[in-house]
mmCIF file of C-alpha atoms in Angstrom:
data_model
loop_
_atom_site.group_PDB
_atom_site.id
_atom_site.type_symbol
_atom_site.label_atom_id
_atom_site.label_comp_id
_atom_site.label_asym_id
_atom_site.label_seq_id
_atom_site.Cartn_x
_atom_site.Cartn_y
_atom_site.Cartn_z
ATOM 1 C CA MET B 121 0.190 0.083 0.029
ATOM 2 C CA SER B 122 1.466 3.501 -1.002
ATOM 3 C CA SER B 123 1.885 5.987 1.384
ATOM 4 C CA HIS B 124 -1.222 8.022 -0.237
ATOM 5 C CA ASP B 125 -3.568 5.206 0.359
ATOM 6 C CA ARG B 126 -2.076 4.892 3.615
ATOM 7 C CA ALA B 127 -3.308 8.622 4.116
ATOM 8 C CA ALA B 128 -6.740 8.043 3.072
ATOM 9 C CA ALA B 129 -7.213 4.754 4.960
ATOM 10 C CA ALA B 130 -6.093 6.964 8.267
ATOM 11 C CA VAL B 131 -8.400 9.614 7.127
ATOM 12 C CA PHE B 132 -11.466 7.514 6.374
ATOM 13 C CA ALA B 133 -10.615 5.446 9.832
ATOM 14 C CA GLN B 134 -10.723 8.873 11.538
ATOM 15 C CA ILE B 135 -14.059 10.160 10.185
ATOM 16 C CA ALA B 136 -15.623 6.787 10.597
ATOM 17 C CA LEU B 137 -14.575 6.294 14.207
ATOM 18 C CA ALA B 138 -15.512 9.819 14.865
ATOM 19 C CA ALA B 139 -17.854 10.195 18.026
ATOM 20 C CA ASP B 140 -16.664 6.722 19.555
ATOM 21 C CA GLY B 141 -18.441 4.983 16.255
ATOM 22 C CA ALA B 142 -21.023 7.436 15.642
ATOM 23 C CA VAL B 143 -20.690 8.028 12.019
ATOM 24 C CA VAL B 144 -20.289 4.376 11.429
ATOM 25 C CA GLY B 145 -23.739 3.894 13.365
ATOM 26 C CA LEU B 146 -25.647 6.297 11.569
ATOM 27 C CA VAL B 147 -24.126 4.673 8.137
ATOM 28 C CA LEU B 148 -25.033 0.895 9.018
ATOM 29 C CA ALA B 149 -28.365 2.901 10.162
ATOM 30 C CA TYR B 150 -29.109 4.382 6.565
ATOM 31 C CA VAL B 151 -27.808 0.856 5.146
ATOM 32 C CA ALA B 152 -30.830 -1.004 7.130
ATOM 33 C CA ILE B 153 -33.130 1.433 6.111
ATOM 34 C CA GLN B 154 -32.546 1.183 2.618
ATOM 35 C CA SER B 155 -32.509 -2.629 3.127
ATOM 36 C CA PHE B 156 -36.029 -2.697 4.698
ATOM 37 C CA ILE B 157 -37.231 -0.283 1.903
ATOM 38 C CA LYS B 158 -36.068 -2.878 -0.691
ATOM 39 C CA PHE B 159 -37.188 -5.784 1.306
ATOM 40 C CA SER B 160 -40.853 -4.178 0.830
ATOM 41 C CA SER B 161 -40.668 -3.521 -2.490
ATOM 42 C CA THR B 162 -39.470 -7.219 -3.518
ATOM 43 C CA SER B 163 -41.972 -8.700 -1.227
ATOM 44 C CA SER B 164 -44.561 -6.886 -3.147
ATOM 45 C CA ALA B 165 -43.484 -8.042 -6.451
ATOM 46 C CA LEU B 166 -43.029 -11.726 -5.194
ATOM 47 C CA ARG B 167 -46.315 -11.764 -3.961
ATOM 48 C CA LYS B 168 -47.664 -10.236 -7.736
ATOM 49 C CA ILE B 169 -45.555 -12.961 -9.394
ATOM 50 C CA ARG B 170 -47.062 -15.456 -7.436
ATOM 51 C CA ARG B 171 -50.198 -14.912 -7.718
ATOM 52 C CA ALA B 172 -49.680 -14.054 -11.721
ATOM 53 C CA PRO B 173 -51.259 -16.784 -13.952
ATOM 54 C CA ASP B 174 -48.593 -18.825 -16.165
ATOM 55 C CA VAL B 175 -50.350 -19.038 -19.446
ATOM 56 C CA ARG B 176 -49.568 -20.163 -22.751
ATOM 57 C CA VAL B 177 -49.455 -18.027 -25.616
ATOM 58 C CA SER B 178 -52.577 -20.130 -27.420
ATOM 59 C CA ASP B 179 -54.646 -19.215 -24.386
ATOM 60 C CA LEU B 180 -54.288 -15.653 -24.376
ATOM 61 C CA ARG B 181 -57.153 -14.378 -26.632
ATOM 62 C CA PHE B 182 -59.666 -16.616 -24.308
ATOM 63 C CA LEU B 183 -58.210 -15.135 -21.275
ATOM 64 C CA LEU B 184 -58.265 -11.634 -21.877
ATOM 65 C CA SER B 185 -61.502 -11.889 -23.558
ATOM 66 C CA SER B 186 -63.281 -13.385 -20.453
ATOM 67 C CA PRO B 187 -64.656 -11.354 -17.325
ATOM 68 C CA ASP B 188 -62.582 -11.240 -14.534
ATOM 69 C CA ASP B 189 -63.654 -13.508 -11.331
ATOM 70 C CA ASN B 190 -63.731 -10.634 -8.742
ATOM 71 C CA ASN B 191 -64.807 -13.444 -6.319
ATOM 72 C CA ASP B 192 -61.690 -15.407 -6.384
ATOM 73 C CA ASN B 193 -59.321 -14.161 -3.632
ATOM 74 C CA SER B 194 -56.377 -15.535 -5.197
ATOM 75 C CA ASN B 195 -56.951 -13.245 -8.458
ATOM 76 C CA THR B 196 -58.002 -10.255 -6.163
ATOM 77 C CA THR B 197 -54.771 -8.374 -6.807
ATOM 78 C CA ASN B 198 -54.855 -9.111 -10.609
ATOM 79 C CA ALA B 199 -58.777 -7.565 -10.849
ATOM 80 C CA HIS B 200 -57.275 -4.524 -9.090
ATOM 81 C CA GLU B 201 -54.416 -4.368 -11.674
ATOM 82 C CA SER B 202 -56.939 -4.797 -14.453
ATOM 83 C CA GLU B 203 -59.142 -1.761 -13.403
ATOM 84 C CA ALA B 204 -56.405 0.487 -13.154
ATOM 85 C CA THR B 205 -54.441 -0.676 -16.241
ATOM 86 C CA GLY B 206 -57.136 -2.375 -18.514
ATOM 87 C CA GLY B 207 -55.086 -5.495 -18.490
ATOM 88 C CA LYS B 208 -53.821 -8.675 -16.506
ATOM 89 C CA LEU B 209 -50.969 -9.396 -15.061
ATOM 90 C CA LEU B 210 -49.608 -12.323 -16.451
ATOM 91 C CA VAL B 211 -46.503 -14.531 -16.933
ATOM 92 C CA VAL B 212 -45.902 -15.317 -21.032
ATOM 93 C CA ARG B 213 -43.240 -17.902 -22.378
ATOM 94 C CA GLY B 214 -42.449 -18.240 -25.811
ATOM 95 C CA LEU B 215 -40.180 -18.187 -28.887
ATOM 96 C CA VAL B 216 -38.440 -14.488 -30.121
ATOM 97 C CA GLU B 217 -39.399 -13.357 -33.436
ATOM 98 C CA ALA B 218 -39.448 -10.725 -35.396
ATOM 99 C CA LYS B 219 -43.232 -9.147 -35.917
ATOM 100 C CA SER B 220 -43.002 -8.519 -39.290
ATOM 101 C CA MET B 221 -42.847 -12.513 -39.652
ATOM 102 C CA VAL B 222 -46.508 -12.852 -38.996
ATOM 103 C CA GLU B 223 -48.083 -9.486 -40.551
ATOM 104 C CA GLY B 224 -48.822 -11.552 -43.242
ATOM 105 C CA ASN B 225 -47.221 -8.950 -46.114
ATOM 106 C CA TRP B 226 -46.478 -11.085 -48.933
ATOM 107 C CA ARG B 227 -44.540 -7.939 -50.596
ATOM 108 C CA ASN B 228 -42.154 -7.921 -47.806
ATOM 109 C CA LEU B 229 -39.998 -10.928 -48.796
ATOM 110 C CA ARG B 230 -37.241 -10.041 -46.380
ATOM 111 C CA PRO B 231 -38.171 -10.045 -42.470
ATOM 112 C CA ASN B 232 -37.735 -6.690 -40.503
ATOM 113 C CA VAL B 233 -34.543 -7.997 -38.162
ATOM 114 C CA LEU B 234 -31.306 -7.040 -36.936
ATOM 115 C CA VAL B 235 -27.829 -8.102 -38.204
ATOM 116 C CA SER B 236 -24.887 -7.885 -36.404
ATOM 117 C CA HIS B 237 -22.248 -6.054 -37.914
ATOM 118 C CA GLU B 238 -19.780 -8.198 -36.895
ATOM 119 C CA SER B 239 -21.073 -11.748 -36.386
ATOM 120 C CA GLY B 240 -23.900 -11.268 -39.018
ATOM 121 C CA GLU B 241 -25.918 -13.054 -36.363
ATOM 122 C CA ARG B 242 -29.907 -12.006 -36.645
ATOM 123 C CA GLY B 243 -32.050 -10.407 -34.076
ATOM 124 C CA VAL B 244 -34.841 -8.193 -32.805
ATOM 125 C CA VAL B 245 -32.507 -6.459 -30.522
ATOM 126 C CA LEU B 246 -28.999 -4.836 -31.247
ATOM 127 C CA GLN B 247 -27.199 -3.205 -28.739
ATOM 128 C CA ARG B 248 -23.262 -1.884 -29.643
ATOM 129 C CA THR B 249 -21.132 -0.577 -27.122
ATOM 130 C CA GLN B 250 -17.589 1.375 -27.395
ATOM 131 C CA THR B 251 -15.467 2.014 -24.436
ATOM 132 C CA CYS B 252 -12.525 3.887 -24.509
ATOM 133 C CA ILE B 253 -10.018 3.103 -21.521
ATOM 134 C CA TYR B 254 -7.595 5.845 -20.506
ATOM 135 C CA ASN B 255 -4.729 5.640 -18.370
ATOM 136 C CA GLU B 256 -3.765 8.497 -16.126
ATOM 137 C CA TRP B 257 -0.365 8.990 -15.209
ATOM 138 C CA ARG B 258 1.007 11.892 -12.772
ATOM 139 C CA GLY B 259 3.948 12.608 -15.220
ATOM 140 C CA LEU B 260 6.945 14.513 -14.578
ATOM 141 C CA PHE B 261 5.400 18.051 -14.627
ATOM 142 C CA GLY B 262 1.816 17.159 -14.166
ATOM 143 C CA TRP B 263 1.477 16.351 -10.517
ATOM 144 C CA THR B 264 -2.060 16.166 -9.193
ATOM 145 C CA SER B 265 -3.437 17.161 -6.025
ATOM 146 C CA ASP B 266 -3.497 14.175 -3.269
ATOM 147 C CA VAL B 267 -7.094 14.607 -2.802
ATOM 148 C CA ARG B 268 -7.469 13.811 -6.819
ATOM 149 C CA ASN B 269 -5.181 11.143 -6.312
ATOM 150 C CA LEU B 270 -7.131 9.405 -3.512
ATOM 151 C CA ILE B 271 -10.227 9.599 -5.237
ATOM 152 C CA ALA B 272 -9.737 9.299 -9.133
ATOM 153 C CA ARG B 273 -9.235 6.042 -10.384
ATOM 154 C CA SER B 274 -5.876 5.336 -12.600
ATOM 155 C CA TRP B 275 -8.011 3.876 -15.012
ATOM 156 C CA LYS B 276 -10.801 5.756 -16.762
ATOM 157 C CA GLU B 277 -13.390 4.588 -19.245
ATOM 158 C CA GLN B 278 -15.525 6.681 -21.634
ATOM 159 C CA LYS B 279 -18.514 4.453 -23.084
ATOM 160 C CA SER B 280 -20.755 4.988 -25.798
ATOM 161 C CA THR B 281 -23.874 2.500 -26.290
ATOM 162 C CA SER B 282 -26.211 2.201 -29.124
ATOM 163 C CA LEU B 283 -29.461 0.389 -28.618
ATOM 164 C CA ARG B 284 -31.770 -0.625 -31.887
ATOM 165 C CA THR B 285 -34.623 -2.716 -31.731
ATOM 166 C CA VAL B 286 -37.510 -3.535 -33.720
ATOM 167 C CA PRO B 287 -41.100 -4.611 -33.310
ATOM 168 C CA PHE B 288 -41.320 -8.593 -31.899
ATOM 169 C CA ILE B 289 -43.524 -11.000 -30.680
ATOM 170 C CA LEU B 290 -43.389 -14.046 -28.525
ATOM 171 C CA LEU B 291 -44.814 -17.436 -30.060
ATOM 172 C CA GLU B 292 -45.439 -20.695 -28.750
ATOM 173 C CA GLY B 293 -42.815 -23.400 -29.222
ATOM 174 C CA GLY B 294 -43.591 -25.829 -31.974
ATOM 175 C CA GLN B 295 -46.654 -23.827 -32.873
ATOM 176 C CA TRP B 296 -47.588 -23.965 -36.681
ATOM 177 C CA PRO B 297 -49.381 -21.827 -38.543
ATOM 178 C CA ARG B 298 -48.330 -19.012 -36.509
ATOM 179 C CA THR B 299 -51.732 -17.132 -35.456
ATOM 180 C CA ASP B 300 -51.224 -17.123 -31.945
ATOM 181 C CA TYR B 301 -48.735 -14.684 -30.617
ATOM 182 C CA VAL B 302 -48.407 -11.586 -28.014
ATOM 183 C CA ILE B 303 -46.605 -8.197 -29.085
ATOM 184 C CA VAL B 304 -43.842 -7.280 -26.752
ATOM 185 C CA ASN B 305 -44.180 -3.583 -26.186
ATOM 186 C CA LEU B 306 -40.850 -2.035 -24.731
ATOM 187 C CA ASP B 307 -41.918 1.466 -24.755
ATOM 188 C CA GLY B 308 -41.074 3.542 -21.182
ATOM 189 C CA SER B 309 -39.440 -0.022 -19.938
ATOM 190 C CA ARG B 310 -36.101 0.108 -18.039
ATOM 191 C CA HIS B 311 -35.883 -3.174 -17.570
ATOM 192 C CA PRO B 312 -32.506 -4.856 -18.711
ATOM 193 C CA ILE B 313 -33.242 -7.391 -21.548
ATOM 194 C CA PRO B 314 -31.776 -10.956 -21.796
ATOM 195 C CA LEU B 315 -29.181 -10.063 -24.459
ATOM 196 C CA MET B 316 -26.497 -12.340 -25.570
ATOM 197 C CA THR B 317 -22.770 -11.169 -26.586
ATOM 198 C CA VAL B 318 -22.275 -11.853 -30.211
ATOM 199 C CA TYR B 319 -18.837 -9.779 -30.690
ATOM 200 C CA HIS B 320 -16.186 -8.601 -27.825
ATOM 201 C CA GLN B 321 -12.731 -7.367 -28.867
ATOM 202 C CA LEU B 322 -10.431 -5.112 -27.268
ATOM 203 C CA GLN B 323 -8.066 -3.731 -30.028
ATOM 204 C CA PRO B 324 -5.145 -1.511 -28.671
ATOM 205 C CA VAL B 325 -4.592 2.195 -29.468
ATOM 206 C CA HIS B 326 -0.968 2.861 -30.952
ATOM 207 C CA ALA B 327 1.047 5.626 -29.319
ATOM 208 C CA SER B 328 1.795 8.793 -30.898
ATOM 209 C CA PRO B 329 4.148 11.843 -30.282
ATOM 210 C CA TYR B 330 1.008 13.603 -28.838
ATOM 211 C CA THR B 331 0.205 10.561 -26.562
ATOM 212 C CA PHE B 332 3.591 10.888 -25.159
ATOM 213 C CA LEU B 333 3.242 14.609 -24.484
ATOM 214 C CA GLN B 334 -0.015 13.921 -22.804
ATOM 215 C CA ALA B 335 1.470 11.256 -20.549
ATOM 216 C CA LEU B 336 4.736 13.685 -20.059
ATOM 217 C CA PHE B 337 2.703 16.551 -18.866
ATOM 218 C CA GLY B 338 0.154 14.234 -16.422
ATOM 219 C CA HIS B 339 -2.791 14.025 -19.023
ATOM 220 C CA GLU B 340 -5.060 11.045 -19.749
ATOM 221 C CA TYR B 341 -4.159 9.304 -22.985
ATOM 222 C CA PRO B 342 -6.182 6.528 -24.433
ATOM 223 C CA VAL B 343 -4.990 2.979 -24.307
ATOM 224 C CA GLY B 344 -7.723 0.798 -25.908
ATOM 225 C CA LEU B 345 -10.996 0.408 -27.712
ATOM 226 C CA LEU B 346 -13.100 -2.402 -26.493
ATOM 227 C CA ASP B 347 -15.727 -2.951 -29.185
ATOM 228 C CA GLU B 348 -18.931 -5.033 -27.945
ATOM 229 C CA GLU B 349 -22.312 -6.200 -29.561
ATOM 230 C CA LYS B 350 -25.081 -7.982 -27.745
ATOM 231 C CA ILE B 351 -28.654 -8.943 -29.520
ATOM 232 C CA LEU B 352 -31.476 -10.540 -28.488
ATOM 233 C CA PRO B 353 -31.560 -13.677 -31.241
ATOM 234 C CA LEU B 354 -34.428 -15.046 -33.047
ATOM 235 C CA GLY B 355 -35.863 -18.238 -31.702
ATOM 236 C CA LYS B 356 -34.683 -17.701 -28.000
ATOM 237 C CA GLU B 357 -36.909 -18.827 -25.434
ATOM 238 C CA ILE B 358 -37.869 -15.905 -22.897
ATOM 239 C CA SER B 359 -40.828 -15.594 -20.340
ATOM 240 C CA ALA B 360 -42.686 -11.845 -20.346
ATOM 241 C CA VAL B 361 -43.696 -10.780 -16.963
ATOM 242 C CA GLY B 362 -46.152 -7.624 -17.399
ATOM 243 C CA ILE B 363 -49.634 -6.188 -18.086
ATOM 244 C CA CYS B 364 -51.492 -7.994 -21.136
ATOM 245 C CA ARG B 365 -54.146 -6.599 -22.858
ATOM 246 C CA LEU B 366 -55.878 -7.163 -26.046
ATOM 247 C CA GLN B 367 -54.653 -3.921 -28.784
ATOM 248 C CA ASP B 368 -56.627 -3.956 -31.935
ATOM 249 C CA GLY B 369 -57.767 -7.837 -31.041
ATOM 250 C CA THR B 370 -54.113 -8.739 -30.491
ATOM 251 C CA PRO B 371 -52.750 -9.564 -27.020
ATOM 252 C CA GLU B 372 -50.117 -7.192 -26.149
ATOM 253 C CA ILE B 373 -48.076 -7.425 -23.025
ATOM 254 C CA LYS B 374 -46.264 -4.473 -21.349
ATOM 255 C CA SER B 375 -43.660 -3.953 -18.391
ATOM 256 C CA CYS B 376 -45.026 -2.959 -15.031
ATOM 257 C CA LYS B 377 -42.526 -0.586 -13.367
ATOM 258 C CA ASP B 378 -43.553 -2.289 -9.513
ATOM 259 C CA LEU B 379 -41.824 -5.852 -10.597
ATOM 260 C CA PRO B 380 -37.868 -6.420 -11.392
ATOM 261 C CA PHE B 381 -38.410 -8.628 -14.412
ATOM 262 C CA PHE B 382 -39.804 -7.949 -17.859
ATOM 263 C CA LEU B 383 -37.880 -10.339 -20.300
ATOM 264 C CA SER B 384 -35.933 -12.890 -18.558
ATOM 265 C CA GLU B 385 -34.745 -16.128 -19.384
ATOM 266 C CA MET B 386 -35.925 -17.447 -16.338
ATOM 267 C CA THR B 387 -39.237 -19.574 -16.034
ATOM 268 C CA LYS B 388 -41.984 -18.311 -13.189
ATOM 269 C CA ASP B 389 -40.958 -20.705 -10.861
ATOM 270 C CA GLN B 390 -37.101 -19.654 -10.645
ATOM 271 C CA MET B 391 -38.613 -16.216 -10.719
ATOM 272 C CA VAL B 392 -40.295 -16.869 -7.584
ATOM 273 C CA LEU B 393 -37.520 -18.644 -5.768
ATOM 274 C CA ASP B 394 -34.780 -15.685 -6.966
ATOM 275 C CA LEU B 395 -37.421 -13.118 -5.275
ATOM 276 C CA ALA B 396 -37.684 -15.510 -2.095
ATOM 277 C CA PHE B 397 -33.831 -15.918 -1.778
ATOM 278 C CA ARG B 398 -33.851 -11.897 -2.349
ATOM 279 C CA THR B 399 -36.475 -10.949 0.465
ATOM 280 C CA LYS B 400 -34.675 -13.445 2.894
ATOM 281 C CA VAL B 401 -31.407 -12.012 2.311
ATOM 282 C CA LEU B 402 -32.576 -8.035 2.537
ATOM 283 C CA LEU B 403 -34.723 -8.708 5.678
ATOM 284 C CA TRP B 404 -31.777 -10.489 7.586
ATOM 285 C CA GLY B 405 -29.459 -8.380 6.207
ATOM 286 C CA GLY B 406 -31.616 -5.319 7.353
ATOM 287 C CA ILE B 407 -31.909 -6.877 10.673
ATOM 288 C CA LEU B 408 -28.458 -7.548 11.332
ATOM 289 C CA LEU B 409 -27.344 -4.069 10.315
ATOM 290 C CA GLY B 410 -30.034 -2.677 12.152
ATOM 291 C CA SER B 411 -28.798 -4.425 15.520
ATOM 292 C CA LEU B 412 -25.245 -3.730 14.834
ATOM 293 C CA SER B 413 -25.972 0.229 14.127
ATOM 294 C CA PHE B 414 -28.250 0.057 17.386
ATOM 295 C CA GLY B 415 -25.620 -1.282 19.496
ATOM 296 C CA ILE B 416 -22.573 1.048 17.906
ATOM 297 C CA LEU B 417 -24.852 3.963 18.436
ATOM 298 C CA GLY B 418 -25.697 2.771 22.010
ATOM 299 C CA TYR B 419 -22.081 2.780 22.884
ATOM 300 C CA ALA B 420 -21.197 5.602 21.392
ATOM 301 C CA ILE B 421 -23.937 7.887 23.146
ATOM 302 C CA VAL B 422 -23.222 6.200 26.295
ATOM 303 C CA ARG B 423 -19.370 7.108 25.677
ATOM 304 C CA ASN B 424 -20.147 10.914 24.847
ATOM 305 C CA TRP B 425 -22.636 11.035 27.880
ATOM 306 C CA ASP B 426 -20.027 10.012 30.035
ATOM 307 C CA ARG B 427 -17.290 12.391 28.833
ATOM 308 C CA TRP B 428 -19.920 15.058 29.020
ATOM 309 C CA LYS B 429 -20.680 14.423 32.709
ATOM 310 C CA GLU B 430 -16.616 14.142 33.393
ATOM 311 C CA TRP B 431 -16.481 17.378 31.452
ATOM 312 C CA ARG B 432 -19.327 18.878 33.948
ATOM 313 C CA GLN B 433 -17.831 17.748 36.928
ATOM 314 C CA GLN B 434 -14.548 19.420 36.046
ATOM 315 C CA ARG B 435 -16.157 22.543 35.108
ATOM 316 C CA GLN B 436 -17.793 22.292 38.375
ATOM 317 C CA ALA B 437 -14.646 21.882 40.133
ATOM 318 C CA ARG B 438 -13.137 24.788 38.678
ATOM 319 C CA GLN B 439 -15.883 27.039 39.432
ATOM 320 C CA PRO B 440 -15.309 26.770 43.631
ATOM 321 C CA ARG B 441 -11.455 27.363 42.943
ATOM 322 C CA ASP B 442 -12.487 30.509 41.053
ATOM 323 C CA ALA B 443 -14.779 31.482 43.677
ATOM 324 C CA VAL B 444 -12.053 30.468 46.603
ATOM 325 C CA ALA B 445 -9.652 33.249 44.773
ATOM 326 C CA GLU B 446 -12.172 35.969 44.633
ATOM 327 C CA ILE B 447 -12.876 35.659 48.383
ATOM 328 C CA ALA B 448 -9.112 35.577 49.076
ATOM 329 C CA ALA B 449 -8.987 38.781 47.235
ATOM 330 C CA ASP B 450 -12.355 40.017 48.804
ATOM 331 C CA GLU B 451 -11.094 38.485 52.624
ATOM 332 C CA ASP B 452 -10.510 41.307 55.067
ATOM 333 C CA VAL B 453 -6.815 41.072 56.197
ATOM 334 C CA SER B 454 -7.174 43.935 58.813
ATOM 335 C CA ASP B 455 -6.752 43.053 62.551
ATOM 336 C CA VAL B 456 -9.776 40.729 63.569
ATOM 337 C CA PRO B 457 -10.717 40.625 67.634
ATOM 338 C CA ASP B 458 -10.268 37.057 68.629
ATOM 339 C CA GLY B 459 -14.195 36.304 69.017
ATOM 340 C CA GLU B 460 -14.916 37.180 65.277
ATOM 341 C CA LEU B 461 -11.886 34.643 64.005
ATOM 342 C CA CYS B 462 -12.843 31.824 61.890
ATOM 343 C CA VAL B 463 -13.206 28.716 64.218
ATOM 344 C CA ILE B 464 -11.362 26.534 61.336
ATOM 345 C CA CYS B 465 -8.747 28.581 60.297
ATOM 346 C CA LEU B 466 -8.388 31.117 62.894
ATOM 347 C CA LEU B 467 -7.026 33.767 60.568
ATOM 348 C CA GLN B 468 -9.940 35.314 58.753
ATOM 349 C CA ARG B 469 -13.016 36.860 59.851
ATOM 350 C CA ARG B 470 -16.177 35.215 60.190
ATOM 351 C CA ARG B 471 -18.535 35.616 57.216
ATOM 352 C CA SER B 472 -20.607 32.732 56.315
ATOM 353 C CA ALA B 473 -23.769 31.093 58.283
ATOM 354 C CA PHE B 474 -24.875 27.556 57.614
ATOM 355 C CA VAL B 475 -28.191 26.689 56.801
ATOM 356 C CA PRO B 476 -30.564 25.456 58.076
ATOM 357 C CA CYS B 477 -28.575 25.781 61.809
ATOM 358 C CA GLY B 478 -27.667 29.424 61.291
ATOM 359 C CA HIS B 479 -24.276 29.262 62.914
ATOM 360 C CA LEU B 480 -22.056 32.304 61.966
ATOM 361 C CA VAL B 481 -18.535 30.788 62.819
ATOM 362 C CA CYS B 482 -16.466 30.186 59.790
ATOM 363 C CA CYS B 483 -15.231 32.477 57.115
ATOM 364 C CA GLN B 484 -16.238 32.025 53.629
ATOM 365 C CA ARG B 485 -13.282 29.939 52.186
ATOM 366 C CA CYS B 486 -13.488 27.393 55.283
ATOM 367 C CA ALA B 487 -17.543 27.335 54.710
ATOM 368 C CA LEU B 488 -17.180 26.282 50.971
ATOM 369 C CA SER B 489 -14.693 24.001 52.294
ATOM 370 C CA VAL B 490 -17.117 22.433 54.556
ATOM 371 C CA GLU B 491 -19.769 22.403 52.277
ATOM 372 C CA ARG B 492 -18.085 20.582 49.409
ATOM 373 C CA GLY B 493 -17.419 17.807 52.094
ATOM 374 C CA SER B 494 -18.610 14.352 51.724
ATOM 375 C CA ALA B 495 -20.779 14.938 55.125
ATOM 376 C CA PRO B 496 -21.012 18.496 55.291
ATOM 377 C CA LYS B 497 -21.852 19.214 59.136
ATOM 378 C CA CYS B 498 -21.539 22.108 60.982
ATOM 379 C CA PRO B 499 -18.203 22.274 63.281
ATOM 380 C CA VAL B 500 -20.220 23.783 66.273
ATOM 381 C CA CYS B 501 -23.496 21.581 66.437
ATOM 382 C CA ARG B 502 -22.737 18.707 64.166
ATOM 383 C CA GLN B 503 -26.013 19.128 62.224
ATOM 384 C CA THR B 504 -25.940 18.045 58.680
ATOM 385 C CA ILE B 505 -26.333 21.328 56.485
ATOM 386 C CA ARG B 506 -27.468 22.380 53.011
ATOM 387 C CA ASN B 507 -25.237 25.007 52.328
ATOM 388 C CA SER B 508 -23.604 28.438 53.463
ATOM 389 C CA VAL B 509 -24.944 32.281 53.428
ATOM 390 C CA ARG B 510 -22.509 34.873 52.873
ATOM 391 C CA ILE B 511 -23.285 37.659 55.662
ATOM 392 C CA TYR B 512 -22.321 41.097 55.194
ATOM 393 C CA SER B 513 -21.594 43.428 58.254
ATOM 394 C CA THR B 514 -22.633 47.140 57.854
#
C-alpha cells in the first residue's frame, strides 16, 4: 500500500470512528433502512408474480376476452391491476420472433430484423457498445493534488452505447401456423433485456508523439478501444412478465414498473425462487445491520454521555477554585478580634452562616470547604448542612 493509500485509509478511519463510532452507526442505520425499503418492494413483487397466472400464448385471447372473476381471492390483485391498467398481470413464455413474420405482408420477402455488423447474427434487439479506456499518469510536470489522486481511479472509461430495436413478438414453441402470438411492447421499460454477446474485442490504441506529450504532462491518454455487440436472437425462449391486454384484437404485453422483471430467461418458478431468496437476504441483512447500528450508536451515546458528565464535573470543580480566589481577594486582612475569628483557620473573619442551623462561625473559604465535603456538618452543633450564606456587615 502506497503512502497516499495509507493516508486515505487513516483519514477515512478517523472520520468513521469520530464520536466513538457514531458515524459508522449512522451509516449502518441508513443501509439498514434502505435494506428494509428494498425488502418491502421485493416482497410486493414476489406476491404479484406468485399470483400472476402462467399461461401459454395460445390461451391469451380466451383469457383476456373473459371477464374477471372478482369472487376469487387468489385473483384479487390481478383484478385491481386490471381495473387500473385495463389489462391483466400475466407470465407468458415463448420464442422470440420478428413481428414482420406474422404480419401477412407477402410483398416484404425480407423480414424486418437486425443483423450484427461483426458476427452476422440476426435478432430483434441490437446493442453496440464502444468503450475507450484511458490511462492517467501524474507525469513529470503534471503532479496532481493528493485529494484527486486518492479519489480518482488510475484507469478511466468513456463508454458510448447505441440500442436498436424492431417490433417483435413471442410465439409458442412448435406451433404452426403462427396465428397465436403476443406483441412485446418495450415503450417506457427500463428493465434489463436478456441479451447475448455475439462480438467482443479489445483493440490497442497505438501511441503517437502527442500521446507521449500527454503522458509527460500528466494528462490522461487512450490505451485501448473495446467493441462489444449484444443481440436478442431470433428463436430464443424467454418469459415476459407484465400487463397483458388486447390491442386491436391482438394480445400485447407491457412492462410493469413495480416488478423487477419484464423479459427474462427464467421461468415463473425460477423468478419466485430468486425473489424469495432476495427477500430473505434483505430482511436478515436489514435486521443484522440495524442491530449492529443500534449497538454502535448506543455505545457512542453512553461514551459521549460519560464524557459530558466528566467535563461538567471538571467545570464544576474549577468554579469553586475560582470562587475561592475571589474570596481571598475580598477577605478582610486587617486586625480581627479573637471573638470574630473563624473557628477552623483562626485567620479570617467569620463571614458565612450555615443553613439550616444558622451558626456564623466560619469564613467564606472554610465554609465552602465544609460544604464541599462528603458529609457536610456544622463544626459547632454537628448538624447536617445544606449550604452556606455569605453575611455582609454594615
